[in-house]
Amino acid sequence: MTTNITIIGAGNMGRGIAHVAARAGSAITIVTRTPEEGAALVSELQAAFPHIAVQAATLETPVTGDVVVLATWYTAAQELATQLRDQLAGKVVVDISNPLTADYSGLALSGTTSAAEELARLIPDAHVVKAFNTTFAGTLVAGQVAGLPLDVLIAGDDVAAKTVLMNLVNAGGLRGIDAGPLERARQLEGLGFLGIQLQSSQGTNFASSWKFLN
Ligand SMILES: NC(=O)c1ccc[n+]([C@@H]2O[C@H](COP(=O)([O-])OP(=O)(O)OC[C@H]3O[C@@H](n4cnc5c(N)ncnc54)[C@H](OP(=O)(O)O)[C@@H]3O)[C@@H](O)[C@H]2O)c1
């Protein structure tokens, strides 16, 4: 089955997730505030994946797709969710954010909530799934680190929504891992933050990944 995926934002993660979706054979819509930014990524994807249907759109265009990825910082994702609430109803909405404080020294949300849970409160009729927040953008494009496929930890309360995303991730050459209900986003966001912190101490320049082995 071909998934129709809409990715809002064409920054580092928008590009990385677009590459995963293209490898999975999804039809892709890239939504940006400025047409130039979307057009550049669409051209890149068309050149690399000529068999894939890729198009650009702006926020004025009605949101299409079964899966909508909010590939922005979490405050922008919250604004977008509020703005697009009716259009997102019934869709799988993917929250990829790590809600960092302004100085990157910690998480602005933690403990009894998470960015994903706050997002879900804003769009109760959508199926919010947490994913990709523990994978760095460049590694999504490469699809692997140290010769092993990336693990994508996926949390959500709607089993069908998680399955849709799991299938897309696996078809894109990565390994989806069900991390449990959306509440697990609290731990995933902590893991995402730790991964960022380790980049400077380990000198890995955002080219590392977490791997669950047994
Ligand atoms: N980078 C990583 O490796 C990584 C890894 C895991 C998770 N994340 C998470 O992924 C998210 C995005 O990170 P990133 O590195 O991709 O950031 P980025 O490169 O700065 O890209 C952010 C994108 O969001 C767009 N945007 C911002 N505000 C918007 C709005 N109100 N409406 C529509 N689009 C808007 C920006 O468009 P404009 O150009 O128009 O501003 C840009 O395309 C963050 O939440 C981050 O925590 C990042």
Coordinates of N, CA and C and ligand atoms in Angstrom, one line a residue:
M1 N 0.8 -1.2 0.0 CA 0.0 0.0 0.0 C 0.9 1.3 0.0
T2 N 0.6 2.2 -0.9 CA 1.3 3.5 -0.9 C 0.8 4.4 0.1
T3 N 1.6 4.9 1.0 CA 1.2 5.9 1.9 C 1.3 7.3 1.3
N4 N 0.4 8.2 1.6 CA 0.5 9.6 1.2 C 0.9 10.3 2.4
I5 N 2.1 10.9 2.3 CA 2.7 11.6 3.5 C 2.9 13.1 3.2
T6 N 2.4 13.9 4.1 CA 2.7 15.4 4.0 C 3.7 15.7 5.1
I7 N 4.7 16.4 4.7 CA 5.7 16.9 5.6 C 5.7 18.4 5.7
I8 N 5.4 18.9 6.9 CA 5.4 20.4 7.0 C 6.7 20.8 7.6
G9 N 7.5 21.6 6.7 CA 8.8 22.0 7.1 C 9.8 21.2 6.2
A10 N 10.7 22.0 5.6 CA 11.7 21.4 4.7 C 13.1 21.7 5.3
G11 N 13.3 21.7 6.6 CA 14.6 21.9 7.2 C 15.3 20.5 7.3
N12 N 16.2 20.4 8.2 CA 17.0 19.2 8.4 C 16.2 17.9 8.5
M13 N 15.2 18.0 9.4 CA 14.4 16.8 9.6 C 13.4 16.5 8.5
G14 N 12.8 17.6 8.0 CA 11.9 17.5 6.9 C 12.6 16.7 5.7
R15 N 13.8 17.1 5.5 CA 14.6 16.5 4.4 C 14.8 15.0 4.8
G16 N 15.3 14.8 6.0 CA 15.6 13.4 6.4 C 14.4 12.5 6.3
I17 N 13.3 12.9 6.8 CA 12.1 12.1 6.8 C 11.6 11.9 5.4
A18 N 11.7 12.9 4.6 CA 11.3 12.8 3.2 C 12.1 11.7 2.5
H19 N 13.4 11.6 2.8 CA 14.2 10.5 2.2 C 13.8 9.2 2.6
V20 N 13.4 9.0 3.9 CA 12.9 7.7 4.4 C 11.6 7.4 3.6
A21 N 10.7 8.4 3.5 CA 9.4 8.2 2.9 C 9.6 7.8 1.4
A22 N 10.5 8.5 0.8 CA 10.8 8.2 -0.7 C 11.3 6.8 -0.8
R23 N 12.2 6.4 0.0 CA 12.7 5.0 -0.1 C 11.5 4.0 0.2
A24 N 10.6 4.4 1.0 CA 9.4 3.5 1.2 C 8.4 3.5 0.1
G25 N 8.6 4.4 -0.9 CA 7.7 4.5 -2.0 C 6.5 5.3 -1.8
S26 N 6.5 6.2 -0.8 CA 5.3 7.0 -0.5 C 5.2 8.1 -1.5
A27 N 4.0 8.6 -1.6 CA 3.7 9.9 -2.3 C 3.9 11.0 -1.3
I28 N 4.7 12.0 -1.7 CA 5.1 13.0 -0.7 C 4.7 14.4 -1.1
T29 N 4.1 15.1 -0.1 CA 3.9 16.5 -0.3 C 4.7 17.3 0.8
I30 N 5.5 18.2 0.3 CA 6.3 19.1 1.1 C 5.7 20.4 1.3
V31 N 5.3 20.8 2.5 CA 4.6 22.0 2.8 C 5.6 23.0 3.5
T32 N 5.7 24.2 2.9 CA 6.6 25.2 3.5 C 5.9 26.5 3.5
R33 N 6.5 27.4 4.3 CA 6.0 28.8 4.4 C 6.4 29.5 3.1
T34 N 7.7 29.2 2.7 CA 8.2 29.9 1.5 C 8.3 28.9 0.4
P35 N 7.7 29.2 -0.8 CA 7.7 28.2 -1.9 C 9.1 27.8 -2.3
E36 N 10.1 28.7 -2.2 CA 11.5 28.4 -2.7 C 12.0 27.2 -1.9
E37 N 11.8 27.2 -0.5 CA 12.4 26.2 0.3 C 11.8 24.8 0.0
G38 N 10.5 24.8 -0.3 CA 9.8 23.5 -0.7 C 10.3 23.1 -2.0
A39 N 10.4 24.0 -3.0 CA 10.8 23.6 -4.3 C 12.2 23.0 -4.4
A40 N 13.1 23.5 -3.5 CA 14.4 23.0 -3.5 C 14.4 21.5 -3.1
L41 N 13.7 21.2 -2.0 CA 13.7 19.8 -1.5 C 12.9 18.9 -2.5
V42 N 11.9 19.4 -3.1 CA 11.1 18.6 -4.1 C 12.1 18.3 -5.3
S43 N 12.9 19.2 -5.8 CA 13.8 19.0 -6.9 C 14.8 17.9 -6.5
E44 N 15.3 18.0 -5.2 CA 16.3 17.0 -4.8 C 15.7 15.6 -4.8
L45 N 14.4 15.5 -4.3 CA 13.8 14.2 -4.2 C 13.5 13.7 -5.6
Q46 N 13.0 14.5 -6.5 CA 12.7 14.1 -7.8 C 14.0 13.5 -8.5
A47 N 15.1 14.2 -8.3 CA 16.3 13.7 -8.9 C 16.8 12.4 -8.3
A48 N 16.6 12.2 -7.0 CA 17.1 11.0 -6.3 C 16.1 9.9 -6.5
F49 N 14.9 10.2 -6.5 CA 13.8 9.1 -6.6 C 12.8 9.4 -7.7
P50 N 13.2 9.3 -9.0 CA 12.4 9.7 -10.1 C 11.0 9.0 -10.2
H51 N 10.9 7.8 -9.5 CA 9.7 7.0 -9.6 C 8.7 7.5 -8.6
I52 N 9.0 8.4 -7.7 CA 8.1 8.8 -6.6 C 7.3 10.1 -7.0
A53 N 6.1 10.1 -6.5 CA 5.3 11.3 -6.7 C 5.6 12.3 -5.6
V54 N 6.2 13.4 -6.0 CA 6.5 14.4 -5.0 C 6.0 15.8 -5.4
Q55 N 5.4 16.5 -4.5 CA 4.9 17.9 -4.9 C 5.2 18.8 -3.7
A56 N 5.2 20.1 -4.1 CA 5.3 21.1 -3.1 C 4.0 21.8 -2.8
A57 N 3.8 22.3 -1.6 CA 2.5 23.0 -1.3 C 2.9 24.1 -0.2
T58 N 2.0 25.0 -0.1 CA 2.2 26.0 1.0 C 1.1 25.8 2.1
L59 N 1.2 26.5 3.1 CA 0.2 26.3 4.2 C -1.2 26.8 3.9
E60 N -1.3 27.5 2.7 CA -2.6 27.9 2.3 C -3.4 26.8 1.6
T61 N -2.6 25.7 1.2 CA -3.2 24.6 0.5 C -3.9 23.7 1.5
P62 N -5.1 23.1 1.3 CA -5.6 22.2 2.2 C -4.7 21.0 2.4
V63 N -4.6 20.5 3.7 CA -3.6 19.4 4.0 C -4.2 18.1 3.5
T64 N -3.4 17.4 2.7 CA -3.8 16.1 2.3 C -2.9 15.0 2.9
G65 N -3.1 13.8 2.6 CA -2.2 12.7 3.1 C -2.8 12.0 4.3
D66 N -2.4 10.7 4.4 CA -2.8 9.9 5.6 C -2.0 10.2 6.8
V67 N -0.7 10.6 6.5 CA 0.3 10.8 7.6 C 0.8 12.3 7.4
V68 N 0.8 13.0 8.5 CA 1.3 14.4 8.4 C 2.4 14.5 9.5
V69 N 3.6 14.9 9.0 CA 4.7 15.1 9.9 C 4.9 16.6 10.2
L70 N 4.9 16.9 11.4 CA 5.2 18.3 11.8 C 6.7 18.4 12.0
A71 N 7.4 18.8 10.9 CA 8.9 18.8 10.9 C 9.4 20.2 11.3
T72 N 9.0 20.7 12.4 CA 9.3 22.0 12.9 C 9.7 21.9 14.4
W73 N 10.2 23.0 15.0 CA 10.4 23.0 16.4 C 9.1 23.0 17.1
Y74 N 9.1 22.6 18.4 CA 7.8 22.2 19.0 C 6.8 23.3 19.2
T75 N 7.4 24.5 19.4 CA 6.4 25.7 19.5 C 5.7 25.9 18.2
A76 N 6.4 25.8 17.1 CA 5.8 26.0 15.8 C 4.8 24.8 15.5
A77 N 5.2 23.6 15.9 CA 4.3 22.5 15.8 C 3.0 22.7 16.5
Q78 N 3.1 23.3 17.7 CA 1.9 23.6 18.4 C 1.0 24.7 17.7
E79 N 1.7 25.7 17.2 CA 1.0 26.7 16.4 C 0.3 26.1 15.2
L80 N 1.0 25.3 14.5 CA 0.5 24.6 13.3 C -0.7 23.7 13.6
A81 N -0.6 23.0 14.7 CA -1.7 22.1 15.1 C -3.0 22.9 15.4
T82 N -2.8 24.0 16.1 CA -3.9 24.9 16.4 C -4.6 25.4 15.2
Q83 N -3.7 25.9 14.3 CA -4.1 26.5 13.0 C -4.8 25.4 12.1
L84 N -4.3 24.2 12.1 CA -4.8 23.2 11.1 C -5.7 22.1 11.8
R85 N -6.2 22.4 13.0 CA -6.8 21.4 13.8 C -7.9 20.6 13.0
D86 N -8.8 21.3 12.3 CA -9.9 20.6 11.6 C -9.3 19.8 10.5
Q87 N -8.3 20.3 9.8 CA -7.8 19.5 8.7 C -7.0 18.3 9.1
L88 N -6.5 18.3 10.4 CA -5.7 17.1 10.9 C -6.6 16.0 11.5
A89 N -7.9 16.3 11.6 CA -8.8 15.3 12.2 C -8.7 14.0 11.4
G90 N -8.5 12.9 12.2 CA -8.5 11.6 11.5 C -7.2 11.2 10.9
K91 N -6.2 12.1 10.9 CA -4.9 11.8 10.3 C -3.9 11.3 11.3
V92 N -2.9 10.6 10.9 CA -1.8 10.2 11.7 C -0.9 11.4 11.7
V93 N -0.7 12.1 12.9 CA 0.1 13.3 13.0 C 1.4 12.9 13.8
V94 N 2.5 13.1 13.2 CA 3.8 12.7 13.8 C 4.5 13.9 14.4
D95 N 4.7 13.7 15.7 CA 5.5 14.7 16.4 C 6.9 14.3 16.6
I96 N 7.9 15.0 16.0 CA 9.3 14.6 16.0 C 10.1 15.5 17.0
S97 N 9.5 16.3 17.7 CA 10.2 17.4 18.4 C 10.9 16.9 19.7
N98 N 12.0 17.6 20.0 CA 12.6 17.6 21.3 C 12.4 19.0 21.8
P99 N 11.6 19.2 22.9 CA 11.2 20.5 23.3 C 12.3 21.2 24.2
L100 N 13.4 21.6 23.5 CA 14.5 22.1 24.2 C 14.3 23.5 24.8
T101 N 14.9 23.8 25.9 CA 14.9 25.2 26.4 C 15.6 26.1 25.4
A102 N 15.5 27.4 25.5 CA 16.1 28.3 24.6 C 17.6 28.2 24.5
D103 N 18.2 27.9 25.7 CA 19.7 27.8 25.7 C 20.1 26.3 25.5
Y104 N 19.2 25.4 25.2 CA 19.5 24.0 24.9 C 20.1 23.2 26.1
S105 N 19.8 23.8 27.3 CA 20.4 23.1 28.5 C 19.5 22.1 29.1
G106 N 18.3 22.0 28.6 CA 17.4 21.0 29.1 C 16.1 21.0 28.3
L107 N 15.1 20.3 28.9 CA 13.8 20.2 28.2 C 12.8 21.2 28.8
A108 N 12.1 21.9 28.0 CA 11.1 22.9 28.5 C 9.9 22.2 29.1
L109 N 9.7 20.9 28.6 CA 8.6 20.1 29.1 C 9.1 18.8 29.6
S110 N 8.8 18.4 30.8 CA 9.3 17.1 31.2 C 8.4 16.6 32.5
G111 N 8.7 15.5 33.0 CA 8.0 15.0 34.2 C 6.7 14.5 33.9
T112 N 5.6 15.2 34.0 CA 4.3 14.7 33.9 C 3.7 15.0 32.5
T113 N 4.5 15.5 31.6 CA 3.9 15.7 30.2 C 5.1 15.7 29.3
S114 N 4.8 15.9 28.0 CA 5.8 15.8 26.9 C 5.2 16.7 25.8
A115 N 6.1 17.0 24.8 CA 5.6 17.8 23.7 C 4.5 17.0 22.9
A116 N 4.7 15.7 22.8 CA 3.7 14.9 22.1 C 2.3 14.9 22.7
E117 N 2.4 14.8 24.1 CA 1.1 14.8 24.8 C 0.4 16.1 24.7
E118 N 1.2 17.2 24.8 CA 0.6 18.5 24.7 C 0.0 18.8 23.3
L119 N 0.7 18.3 22.3 CA 0.2 18.4 20.9 C -1.1 17.6 20.8
A120 N -1.1 16.4 21.3 CA -2.4 15.6 21.2 C -3.6 16.3 21.9
R121 N -3.3 17.1 22.9 CA -4.4 17.8 23.6 C -4.9 18.9 22.7
L122 N -4.1 19.4 21.8 CA -4.5 20.5 20.9 C -5.3 20.0 19.7
I123 N -5.0 18.7 19.4 CA -5.7 18.1 18.2 C -6.3 16.7 18.6
P124 N -7.3 16.8 19.4 CA -7.9 15.5 20.0 C -8.4 14.6 18.9
D125 N -8.8 15.1 17.8 CA -9.4 14.2 16.7 C -8.3 13.6 15.8
A126 N -7.1 14.0 16.0 CA -6.0 13.4 15.2 C -5.4 12.2 16.0
H127 N -4.6 11.4 15.3 CA -3.9 10.3 16.0 C -2.4 10.6 16.1
V128 N -2.0 11.2 17.2 CA -0.7 11.7 17.4 C 0.3 10.5 17.7
V129 N 1.4 10.5 17.0 CA 2.4 9.5 17.2 C 3.7 10.2 17.4
K130 N 4.5 9.8 18.4 CA 5.9 10.3 18.6 C 6.9 9.4 17.8
A131 N 7.7 10.0 17.0 CA 8.7 9.2 16.3 C 9.8 10.2 15.8
F132 N 10.9 9.6 15.5 CA 12.1 10.3 14.8 C 12.8 11.3 15.7
N133 N 12.3 11.5 17.0 CA 13.0 12.5 17.8 C 14.3 12.0 18.3
T134 N 14.6 10.7 18.2 CA 15.9 10.2 18.7 C 16.8 9.9 17.6
T135 N 16.4 10.2 16.3 CA 17.3 9.9 15.2 C 17.7 11.3 14.5
F136 N 19.0 11.4 14.3 CA 19.5 12.7 13.7 C 19.2 12.8 12.2
A137 N 19.0 14.0 11.7 CA 18.5 14.2 10.4 C 19.4 13.5 9.3
G138 N 20.8 13.7 9.5 CA 21.7 13.1 8.5 C 21.6 11.6 8.4
T139 N 21.4 11.0 9.6 CA 21.3 9.5 9.7 C 20.1 9.0 9.0
L140 N 19.0 9.8 9.0 CA 17.8 9.4 8.3 C 18.0 9.4 6.8
V141 N 18.8 10.3 6.3 CA 19.1 10.3 4.9 C 20.0 9.1 4.5
A142 N 20.9 8.8 5.4 CA 21.8 7.7 5.1 C 21.1 6.4 5.4
G143 N 20.2 6.4 6.4 CA 19.4 5.2 6.7 C 20.1 4.2 7.6
Q144 N 21.3 4.5 7.9 CA 22.0 3.6 8.8 C 23.2 4.3 9.4
V145 N 23.7 3.7 10.5 CA 24.9 4.1 11.2 C 25.7 2.9 11.5
A146 N 27.0 2.9 11.2 CA 27.9 1.8 11.5 C 27.4 0.5 10.8
G147 N 26.8 0.6 9.6 CA 26.3 -0.5 8.9 C 25.0 -1.2 9.4
L148 N 24.4 -0.5 10.4 CA 23.1 -1.1 11.0 C 22.0 -0.1 10.7
P149 N 20.8 -0.7 10.3 CA 19.7 0.2 10.1 C 19.3 1.0 11.3
L150 N 18.9 2.2 11.1 CA 18.5 3.0 12.3 C 17.3 2.5 13.0
D151 N 17.3 2.6 14.3 CA 16.1 2.3 15.1 C 15.2 3.5 15.2
V152 N 13.9 3.4 15.0 CA 13.0 4.5 15.2 C 12.0 4.1 16.2
L153 N 12.2 4.8 17.4 CA 11.3 4.5 18.5 C 10.0 5.2 18.3
I154 N 8.9 4.5 18.4 CA 7.5 5.0 18.0 C 6.6 4.8 19.2
A155 N 6.0 5.9 19.7 CA 5.0 5.9 20.8 C 3.7 6.5 20.3
G156 N 2.6 5.9 20.8 CA 1.3 6.4 20.5 C 0.2 5.6 21.1
D157 N -1.0 6.2 21.2 CA -2.1 5.5 21.9 C -2.9 4.8 20.8
D158 N -2.8 5.1 19.6 CA -3.7 4.5 18.5 C -2.8 3.5 17.8
V159 N -3.2 2.2 18.0 CA -2.4 1.1 17.5 C -2.4 1.2 15.9
A160 N -3.5 1.5 15.3 CA -3.6 1.5 13.9 C -2.6 2.6 13.3
A161 N -2.6 3.7 14.0 CA -1.8 4.9 13.6 C -0.3 4.5 13.7
K162 N 0.0 3.8 14.8 CA 1.4 3.4 15.0 C 1.8 2.4 13.9
T163 N 0.9 1.5 13.5 CA 1.2 0.5 12.5 C 1.4 1.2 11.2
V164 N 0.7 2.2 10.8 CA 0.9 2.9 9.6 C 2.3 3.5 9.5
L165 N 2.7 4.1 10.6 CA 4.0 4.7 10.7 C 5.1 3.6 10.7
M166 N 4.9 2.6 11.5 CA 5.9 1.5 11.6 C 6.1 0.9 10.2
N167 N 5.0 0.7 9.4 CA 5.2 0.1 8.1 C 6.0 1.0 7.2
L168 N 5.7 2.3 7.3 CA 6.5 3.3 6.5 C 7.9 3.3 6.8
V169 N 8.2 3.3 8.1 CA 9.6 3.3 8.6 C 10.4 2.1 8.1
N170 N 9.7 0.9 8.3 CA 10.4 -0.3 7.9 C 10.5 -0.4 6.4
A171 N 9.5 0.1 5.6 CA 9.7 0.1 4.2 C 10.7 1.0 3.7
G172 N 11.0 2.0 4.5 CA 12.1 3.0 4.2 C 13.5 2.5 4.6
G173 N 13.6 1.2 5.0 CA 14.9 0.6 5.3 C 15.3 0.8 6.8
L174 N 14.5 1.4 7.6 CA 14.9 1.5 9.0 C 14.1 0.5 9.9
R175 N 14.4 0.5 11.2 CA 13.7 -0.5 12.0 C 12.8 0.2 13.0
G176 N 11.5 0.1 12.8 CA 10.6 0.7 13.8 C 10.4 -0.1 15.0
I177 N 10.4 0.5 16.2 CA 10.3 -0.2 17.5 C 9.1 0.4 18.2
D178 N 8.1 -0.4 18.6 CA 7.0 0.1 19.3 C 7.4 0.4 20.8
A179 N 7.4 1.7 21.1 CA 7.9 2.1 22.5 C 6.7 2.2 23.4
G180 N 5.5 1.9 23.0 CA 4.4 1.9 23.9 C 3.4 3.1 23.7
P181 N 2.7 3.5 24.7 CA 1.7 4.5 24.6 C 2.3 5.9 24.4
L182 N 1.5 6.9 24.1 CA 2.0 8.3 23.9 C 2.8 8.8 25.1
E183 N 2.4 8.3 26.3 CA 3.1 8.8 27.5 C 4.6 8.5 27.5
R184 N 5.0 7.5 26.7 CA 6.4 7.1 26.6 C 7.2 8.3 25.9
A185 N 6.5 9.2 25.3 CA 7.2 10.3 24.7 C 8.0 11.1 25.7
R186 N 7.6 11.0 27.0 CA 8.3 11.7 28.1 C 9.8 11.1 28.1
Q187 N 9.9 9.8 28.0 CA 11.2 9.2 28.1 C 11.9 9.4 26.7
L188 N 11.1 9.3 25.6 CA 11.8 9.5 24.3 C 12.4 10.9 24.2
E189 N 11.7 11.9 24.7 CA 12.2 13.2 24.6 C 13.4 13.4 25.5
G190 N 13.4 12.7 26.6 CA 14.6 12.7 27.5 C 15.8 12.0 26.7
L191 N 15.5 10.9 26.0 CA 16.5 10.2 25.3 C 17.1 11.1 24.1
G192 N 16.1 11.8 23.5 CA 16.5 12.7 22.4 C 17.5 13.8 23.0
F193 N 17.1 14.3 24.1 CA 18.0 15.4 24.7 C 19.3 14.8 25.1
L194 N 19.4 13.6 25.7 CA 20.7 13.0 26.0 C 21.5 12.8 24.8
G195 N 20.9 12.3 23.7 CA 21.6 12.1 22.5 C 22.3 13.4 22.0
I196 N 21.6 14.5 22.1 CA 22.1 15.8 21.7 C 23.3 16.2 22.5
Q197 N 23.1 16.0 23.8 CA 24.2 16.3 24.8 C 25.5 15.5 24.5
L198 N 25.3 14.3 24.1 CA 26.5 13.4 23.9 C 27.3 13.8 22.7
Q199 N 26.7 14.5 21.7 CA 27.4 14.8 20.5 C 28.7 15.6 20.8
S200 N 28.6 16.6 21.7 CA 29.9 17.3 21.9 C 30.9 16.5 22.7
S201 N 30.4 15.8 23.8 CA 31.3 15.1 24.6 C 32.0 13.9 23.8
Q202 N 31.2 13.3 22.9 CA 31.7 12.2 22.2 C 32.3 12.6 20.8
G203 N 32.1 13.8 20.4 CA 32.6 14.3 19.1 C 32.0 13.6 17.9
T204 N 30.8 13.2 18.0 CA 30.2 12.4 16.9 C 29.4 13.3 15.9
N205 N 29.3 14.6 16.1 CA 28.8 15.5 15.1 C 27.5 15.1 14.5
F206 N 26.6 14.6 15.3 CA 25.2 14.3 14.9 C 25.1 13.2 13.9
A207 N 26.1 12.3 14.0 CA 26.1 11.2 13.0 C 26.0 9.8 13.8
S208 N 25.6 9.9 15.0 CA 25.5 8.7 15.9 C 24.0 8.3 15.9
S209 N 23.7 7.1 16.5 CA 22.3 6.7 16.7 C 22.2 5.8 18.0
W210 N 21.0 5.7 18.5 CA 20.7 4.8 19.5 C 20.4 3.5 18.9
K211 N 20.8 2.3 19.4 CA 20.5 1.0 18.9 C 20.0 0.1 20.0
F212 N 18.9 -0.5 19.8 CA 18.4 -1.5 20.8 C 18.8 -2.9 20.3
L213 N 19.6 -3.5 21.0 CA 20.2 -4.8 20.6 C 19.7 -5.9 21.6
N214 N 19.6 -7.1 21.1 CA 19.4 -8.3 22.0 C 20.2 -9.5 21.5
Ligands
LIG1 N1 18.0 18.1 13.4 C1 17.9 16.9 14.0 O1 18.8 16.0 13.8 C2 16.8 16.5 14.9 C3 16.7 15.2 15.4 C4 15.6 14.8 16.1 C5 14.6 15.7 16.3 N2 14.7 17.0 15.8 C6 13.5 17.8 16.0 O2 13.0 18.1 14.7 C7 12.4 19.4 14.7 C8 12.9 20.2 13.5 O3 14.3 20.3 13.6 P1 15.2 20.7 12.3 O4 16.6 20.4 12.7 O5 14.6 20.0 11.1 O6 15.0 22.2 12.3 P2 15.2 23.2 11.0 O7 16.3 22.7 10.1 O8 15.4 24.5 11.6 O9 13.8 23.2 10.2 C9 12.7 23.7 10.8 C10 11.6 23.9 9.7 O10 10.4 24.3 10.3 C11 9.9 25.4 9.5 N3 9.0 26.2 10.3 C12 9.3 26.9 11.4 N4 8.2 27.5 11.8 C13 7.2 27.2 11.0 C14 5.8 27.5 10.9 N5 5.2 28.3 11.8 N6 5.1 27.0 9.9 C15 5.7 26.2 9.0 N7 7.0 25.8 9.0 C16 7.7 26.3 10.0 C17 11.1 26.1 9.0 O11 10.7 26.9 7.9 P3 11.3 28.4 7.6 O12 12.6 28.1 6.8 O13 10.2 29.0 6.9 O14 11.6 29.0 9.0 C18 12.0 24.9 8.6 O15 11.7 24.4 7.4 C19 12.7 20.1 16.1 O16 11.6 19.9 16.9 C20 13.8 19.2 16.6 O17 13.8 19.1 18.0 C21 15.7 17.4 15.1

